[in-house]
PDB file of C-alpha atoms in Angstrom:
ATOM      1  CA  UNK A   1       0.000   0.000   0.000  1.00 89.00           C
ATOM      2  CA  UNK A   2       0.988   3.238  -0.773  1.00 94.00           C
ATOM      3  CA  UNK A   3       0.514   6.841   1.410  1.00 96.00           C
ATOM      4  CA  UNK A   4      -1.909   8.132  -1.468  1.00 96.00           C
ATOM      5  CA  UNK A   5      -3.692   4.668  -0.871  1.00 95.00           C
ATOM      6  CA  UNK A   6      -4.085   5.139   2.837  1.00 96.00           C
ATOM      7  CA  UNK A   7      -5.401   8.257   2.779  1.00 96.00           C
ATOM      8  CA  UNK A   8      -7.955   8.042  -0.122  1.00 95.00           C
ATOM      9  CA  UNK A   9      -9.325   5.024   1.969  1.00 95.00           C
ATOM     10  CA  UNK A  10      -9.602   6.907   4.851  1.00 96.00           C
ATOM     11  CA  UNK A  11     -11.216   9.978   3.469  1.00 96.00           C
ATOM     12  CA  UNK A  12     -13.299   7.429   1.366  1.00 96.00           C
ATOM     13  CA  UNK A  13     -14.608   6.350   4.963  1.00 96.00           C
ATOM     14  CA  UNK A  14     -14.489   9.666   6.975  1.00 97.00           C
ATOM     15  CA  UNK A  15     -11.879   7.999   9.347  1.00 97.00           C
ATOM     16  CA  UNK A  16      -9.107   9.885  10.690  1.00 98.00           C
ATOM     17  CA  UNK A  17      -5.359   9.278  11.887  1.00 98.00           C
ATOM     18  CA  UNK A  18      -2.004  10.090  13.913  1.00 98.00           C
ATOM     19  CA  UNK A  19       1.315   8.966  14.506  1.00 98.00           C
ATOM     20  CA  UNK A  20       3.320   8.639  17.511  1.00 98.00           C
ATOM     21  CA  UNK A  21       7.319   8.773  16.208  1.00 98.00           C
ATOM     22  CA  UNK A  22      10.493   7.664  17.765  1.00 97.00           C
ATOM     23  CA  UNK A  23      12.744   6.415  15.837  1.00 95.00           C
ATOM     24  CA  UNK A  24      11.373   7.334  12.692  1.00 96.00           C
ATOM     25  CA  UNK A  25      11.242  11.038  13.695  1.00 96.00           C
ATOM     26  CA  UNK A  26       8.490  12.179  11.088  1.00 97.00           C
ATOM     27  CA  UNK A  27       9.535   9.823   8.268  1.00 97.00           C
ATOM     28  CA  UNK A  28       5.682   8.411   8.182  1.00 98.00           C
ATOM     29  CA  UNK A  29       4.344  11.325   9.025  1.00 98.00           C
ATOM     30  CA  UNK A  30       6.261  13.687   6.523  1.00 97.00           C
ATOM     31  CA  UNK A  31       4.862  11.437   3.896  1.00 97.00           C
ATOM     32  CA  UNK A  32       1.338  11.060   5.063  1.00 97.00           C
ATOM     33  CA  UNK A  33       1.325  14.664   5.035  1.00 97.00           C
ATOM     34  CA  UNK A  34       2.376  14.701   1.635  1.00 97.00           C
ATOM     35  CA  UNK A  35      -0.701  12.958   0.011  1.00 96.00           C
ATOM     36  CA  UNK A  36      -3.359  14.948  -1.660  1.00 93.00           C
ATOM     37  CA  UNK A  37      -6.129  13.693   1.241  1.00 93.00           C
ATOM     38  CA  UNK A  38      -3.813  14.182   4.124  1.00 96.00           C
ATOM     39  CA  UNK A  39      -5.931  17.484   5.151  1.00 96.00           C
ATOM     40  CA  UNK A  40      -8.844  15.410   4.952  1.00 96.00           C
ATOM     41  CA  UNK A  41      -7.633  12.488   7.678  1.00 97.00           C
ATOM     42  CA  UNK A  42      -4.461  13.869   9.460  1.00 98.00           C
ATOM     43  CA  UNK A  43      -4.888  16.563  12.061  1.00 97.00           C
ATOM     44  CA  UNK A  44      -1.508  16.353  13.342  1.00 97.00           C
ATOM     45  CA  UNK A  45       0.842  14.296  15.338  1.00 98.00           C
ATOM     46  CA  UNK A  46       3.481  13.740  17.752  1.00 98.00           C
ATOM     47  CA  UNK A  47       7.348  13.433  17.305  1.00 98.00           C
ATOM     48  CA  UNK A  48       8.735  11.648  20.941  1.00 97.00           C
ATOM     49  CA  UNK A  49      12.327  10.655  20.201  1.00 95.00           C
ATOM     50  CA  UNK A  50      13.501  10.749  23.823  1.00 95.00           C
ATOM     51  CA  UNK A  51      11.782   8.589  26.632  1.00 95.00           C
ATOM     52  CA  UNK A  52      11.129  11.893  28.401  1.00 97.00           C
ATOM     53  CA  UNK A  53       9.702  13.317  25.474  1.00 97.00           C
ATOM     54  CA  UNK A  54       6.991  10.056  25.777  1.00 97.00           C
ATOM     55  CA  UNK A  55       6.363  10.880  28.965  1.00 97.00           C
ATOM     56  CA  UNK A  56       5.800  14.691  28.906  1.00 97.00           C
ATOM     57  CA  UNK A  57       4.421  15.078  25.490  1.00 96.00           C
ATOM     58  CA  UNK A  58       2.180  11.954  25.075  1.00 97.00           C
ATOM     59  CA  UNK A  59       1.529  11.301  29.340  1.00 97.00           C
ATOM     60  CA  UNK A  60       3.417   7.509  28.626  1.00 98.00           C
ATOM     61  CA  UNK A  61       3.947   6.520  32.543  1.00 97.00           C
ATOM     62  CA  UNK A  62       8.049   6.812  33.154  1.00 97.00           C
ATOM     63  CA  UNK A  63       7.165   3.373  35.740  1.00 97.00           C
ATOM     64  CA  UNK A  64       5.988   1.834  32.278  1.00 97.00           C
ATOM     65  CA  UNK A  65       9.475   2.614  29.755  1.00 97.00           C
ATOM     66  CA  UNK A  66      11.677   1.476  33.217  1.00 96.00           C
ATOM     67  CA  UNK A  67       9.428  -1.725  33.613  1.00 97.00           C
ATOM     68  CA  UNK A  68       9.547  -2.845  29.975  1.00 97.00           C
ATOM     69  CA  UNK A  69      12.292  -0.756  28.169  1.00 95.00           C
ATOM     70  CA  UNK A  70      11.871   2.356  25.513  1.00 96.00           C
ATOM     71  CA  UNK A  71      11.943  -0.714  23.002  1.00 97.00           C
ATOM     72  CA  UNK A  72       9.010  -2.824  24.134  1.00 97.00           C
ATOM     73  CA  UNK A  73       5.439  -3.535  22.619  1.00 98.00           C
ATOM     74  CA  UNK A  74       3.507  -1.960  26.342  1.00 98.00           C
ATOM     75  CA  UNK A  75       5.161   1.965  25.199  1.00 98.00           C
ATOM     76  CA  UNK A  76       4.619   1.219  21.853  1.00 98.00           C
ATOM     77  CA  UNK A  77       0.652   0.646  22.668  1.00 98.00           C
ATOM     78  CA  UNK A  78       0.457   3.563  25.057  1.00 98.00           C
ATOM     79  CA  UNK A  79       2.016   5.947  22.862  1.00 98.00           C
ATOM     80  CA  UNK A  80      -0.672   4.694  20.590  1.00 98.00           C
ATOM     81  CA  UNK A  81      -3.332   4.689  22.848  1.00 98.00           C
ATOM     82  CA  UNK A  82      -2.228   8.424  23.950  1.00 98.00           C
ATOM     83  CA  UNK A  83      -1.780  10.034  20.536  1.00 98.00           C
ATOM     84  CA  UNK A  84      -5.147   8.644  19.671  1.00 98.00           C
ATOM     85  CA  UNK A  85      -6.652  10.025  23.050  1.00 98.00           C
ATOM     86  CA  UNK A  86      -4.706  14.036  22.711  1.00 98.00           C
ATOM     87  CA  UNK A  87      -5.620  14.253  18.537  1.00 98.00           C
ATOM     88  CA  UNK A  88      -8.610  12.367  19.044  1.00 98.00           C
ATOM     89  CA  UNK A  89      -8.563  10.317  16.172  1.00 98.00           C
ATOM     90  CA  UNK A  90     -10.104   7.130  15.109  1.00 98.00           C
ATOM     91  CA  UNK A  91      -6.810   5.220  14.403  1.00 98.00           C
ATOM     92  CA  UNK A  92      -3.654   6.149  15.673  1.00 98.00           C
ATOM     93  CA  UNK A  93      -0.143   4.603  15.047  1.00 98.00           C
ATOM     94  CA  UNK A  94       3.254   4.452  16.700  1.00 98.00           C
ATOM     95  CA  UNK A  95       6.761   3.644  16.227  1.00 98.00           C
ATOM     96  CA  UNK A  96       9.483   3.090  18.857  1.00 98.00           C
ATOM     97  CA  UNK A  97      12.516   0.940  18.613  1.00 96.00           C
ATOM     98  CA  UNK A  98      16.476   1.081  17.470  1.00 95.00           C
ATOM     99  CA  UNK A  99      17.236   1.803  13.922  1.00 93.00           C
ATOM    100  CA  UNK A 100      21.127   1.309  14.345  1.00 89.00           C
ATOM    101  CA  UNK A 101      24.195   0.965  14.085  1.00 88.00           C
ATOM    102  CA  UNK A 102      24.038   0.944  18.278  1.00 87.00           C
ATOM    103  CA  UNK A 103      21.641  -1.286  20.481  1.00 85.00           C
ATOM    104  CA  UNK A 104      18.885   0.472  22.588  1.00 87.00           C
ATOM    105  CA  UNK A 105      17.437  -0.637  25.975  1.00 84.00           C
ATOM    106  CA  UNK A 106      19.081  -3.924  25.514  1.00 87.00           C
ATOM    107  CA  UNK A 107      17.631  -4.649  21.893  1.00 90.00           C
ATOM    108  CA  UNK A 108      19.700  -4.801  18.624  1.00 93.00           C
ATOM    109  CA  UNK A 109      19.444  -2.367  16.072  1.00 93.00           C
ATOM    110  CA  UNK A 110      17.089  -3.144  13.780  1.00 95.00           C
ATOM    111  CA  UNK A 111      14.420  -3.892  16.392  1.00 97.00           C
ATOM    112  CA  UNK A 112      10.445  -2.194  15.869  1.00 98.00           C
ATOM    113  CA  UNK A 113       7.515  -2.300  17.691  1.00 98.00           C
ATOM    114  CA  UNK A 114       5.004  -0.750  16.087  1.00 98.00           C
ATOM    115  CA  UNK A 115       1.432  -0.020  17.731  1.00 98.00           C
ATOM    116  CA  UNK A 116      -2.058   0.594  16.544  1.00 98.00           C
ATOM    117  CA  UNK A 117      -5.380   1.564  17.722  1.00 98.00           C
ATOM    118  CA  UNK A 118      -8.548   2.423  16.512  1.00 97.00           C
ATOM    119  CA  UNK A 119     -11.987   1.372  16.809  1.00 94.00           C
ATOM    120  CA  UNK A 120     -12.094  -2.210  18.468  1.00 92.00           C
ATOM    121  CA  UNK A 121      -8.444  -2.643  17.702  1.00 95.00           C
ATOM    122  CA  UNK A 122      -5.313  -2.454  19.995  1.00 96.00           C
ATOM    123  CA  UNK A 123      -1.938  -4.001  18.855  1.00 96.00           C
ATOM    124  CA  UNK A 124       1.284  -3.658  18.903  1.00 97.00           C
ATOM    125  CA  UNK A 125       4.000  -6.145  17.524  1.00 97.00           C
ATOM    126  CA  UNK A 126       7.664  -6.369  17.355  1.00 98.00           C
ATOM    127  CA  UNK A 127       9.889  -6.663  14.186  1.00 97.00           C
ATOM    128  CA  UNK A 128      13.471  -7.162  13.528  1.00 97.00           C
ATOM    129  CA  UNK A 129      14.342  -5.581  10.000  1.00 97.00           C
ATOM    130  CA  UNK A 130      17.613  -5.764   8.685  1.00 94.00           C
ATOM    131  CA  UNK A 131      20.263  -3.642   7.032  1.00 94.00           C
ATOM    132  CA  UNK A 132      21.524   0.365   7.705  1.00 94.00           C
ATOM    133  CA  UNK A 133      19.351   2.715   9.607  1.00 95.00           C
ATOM    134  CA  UNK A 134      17.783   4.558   6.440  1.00 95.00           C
ATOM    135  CA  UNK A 135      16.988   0.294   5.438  1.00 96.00           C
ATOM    136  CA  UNK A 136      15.471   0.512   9.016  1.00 96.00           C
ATOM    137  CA  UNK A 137      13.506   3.117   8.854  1.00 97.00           C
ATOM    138  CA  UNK A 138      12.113   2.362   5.533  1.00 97.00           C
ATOM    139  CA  UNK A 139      10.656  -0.810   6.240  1.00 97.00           C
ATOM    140  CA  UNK A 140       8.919   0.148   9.719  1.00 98.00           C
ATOM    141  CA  UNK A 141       7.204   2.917   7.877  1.00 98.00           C
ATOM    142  CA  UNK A 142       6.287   0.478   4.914  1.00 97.00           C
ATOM    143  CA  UNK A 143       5.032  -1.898   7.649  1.00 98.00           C
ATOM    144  CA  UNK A 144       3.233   0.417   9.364  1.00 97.00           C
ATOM    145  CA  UNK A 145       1.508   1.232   5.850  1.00 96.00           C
ATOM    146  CA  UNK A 146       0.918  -2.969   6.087  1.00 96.00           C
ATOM    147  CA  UNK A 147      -0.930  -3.159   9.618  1.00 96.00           C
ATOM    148  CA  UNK A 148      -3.245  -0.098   8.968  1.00 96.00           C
ATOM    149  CA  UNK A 149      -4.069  -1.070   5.813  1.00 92.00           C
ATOM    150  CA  UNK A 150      -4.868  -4.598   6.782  1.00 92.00           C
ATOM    151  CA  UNK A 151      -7.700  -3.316   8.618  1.00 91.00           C
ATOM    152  CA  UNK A 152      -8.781  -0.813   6.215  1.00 88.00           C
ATOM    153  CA  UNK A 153      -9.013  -3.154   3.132  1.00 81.00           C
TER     154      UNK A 153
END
C-alpha cells in the first residue's frame, strides 16, 4: 500500500489518523502529510524521540518505559493509545525501537515495535528488519503502511 492509498481510503470512509514517532522522527508522518487527502484524515501528530519526550508530550507513565524498556510492545501501545486520546482520532499509530548501528534498551538495532489503535483494535508487535538505519527506517514505515491497511481493506 501506498501513502496516497491510505489516505484516499480513509477519506473514502471519513476515518481519521495520527502517529506517535520515535525512531522514525516524522519519516511516516512527513509522507502522510504529503498525500493529496492528508488534510482530509491527518490533524496532526506527535514526534517523541527521547523517553522523556513520551512521557511529557504523550503522558506515557516513566514506571511503564523502566518496567519494559523504551523498546518494548507496552510503550509502543500507550504511545498509541495516547496520541489517539490528545488528537482524538479514530486510528492512531506508533513507532518506537532502534534503527542502528548501536543497540537500545538492551535490543539490537534493527528492532520495531510498532502499535495501533482504533476502533475495536489495539496491537502492537515487534519486528526485527535488517540492514543500515535509512533500510530501518524504511521498512517500519512500509510496515506500518501494512498493519493499517490490513484493517482498512
Amino acid at each position: 500500500m501506498e501513502f496516497s492509498e491510505l489516505t484516499q481510503l480513509l477519506a473514502e470512509r471519513g476515518l481519521t489518523l495520527t502517529a506517535a514517532e520515535s525512531l522514525t522522527g516524522g519519516q511516516f508522518q512527513t509522507q502522510l502529510a504529503a498525500t493529496e487527502a492528508a488534510s482530509d484524515v491527518y490533524p496532526g501528530g506527535f514526534i517523541t524521540y527521547s523517553s522523556e519526550s513520551k512521557t511529557q508530550l504523550l503522558g506515557v507513565a516513566p514506571k511503564l518505559i523502566r518496567q519494559y524498556g523504551v523498546v518494548s510492545n507496552e510503550v509502543a501501545q500507550q504511545m498509541a493509545i495516547k496520541a489517539q486520546d490528545l488528537a482524538a482520532t479514530d486510528y492512531a499509530i506508533s513507532f518506537t525501537g532502534a534503527a542502528g548501528p548501536e543497540a537500545l534498551a538492551g535490543e539490537p538495532a534493527g528492532t520495531v515495535c510498532i502499535g495501533l489503535v482504533g476502533p475495536n483494535l489495539q496491537i502492537a508487535k515487534k519486528y526485527y528488519f535488517e540492514g543500515e538505519a535509512k533500510h530501518v527506517l524504511a521498512q517500519t514505515c512500509e510496515m506500518g503502511l501494512t498493519l493499517i491497511g490490513e484493517r482498512l481493506v
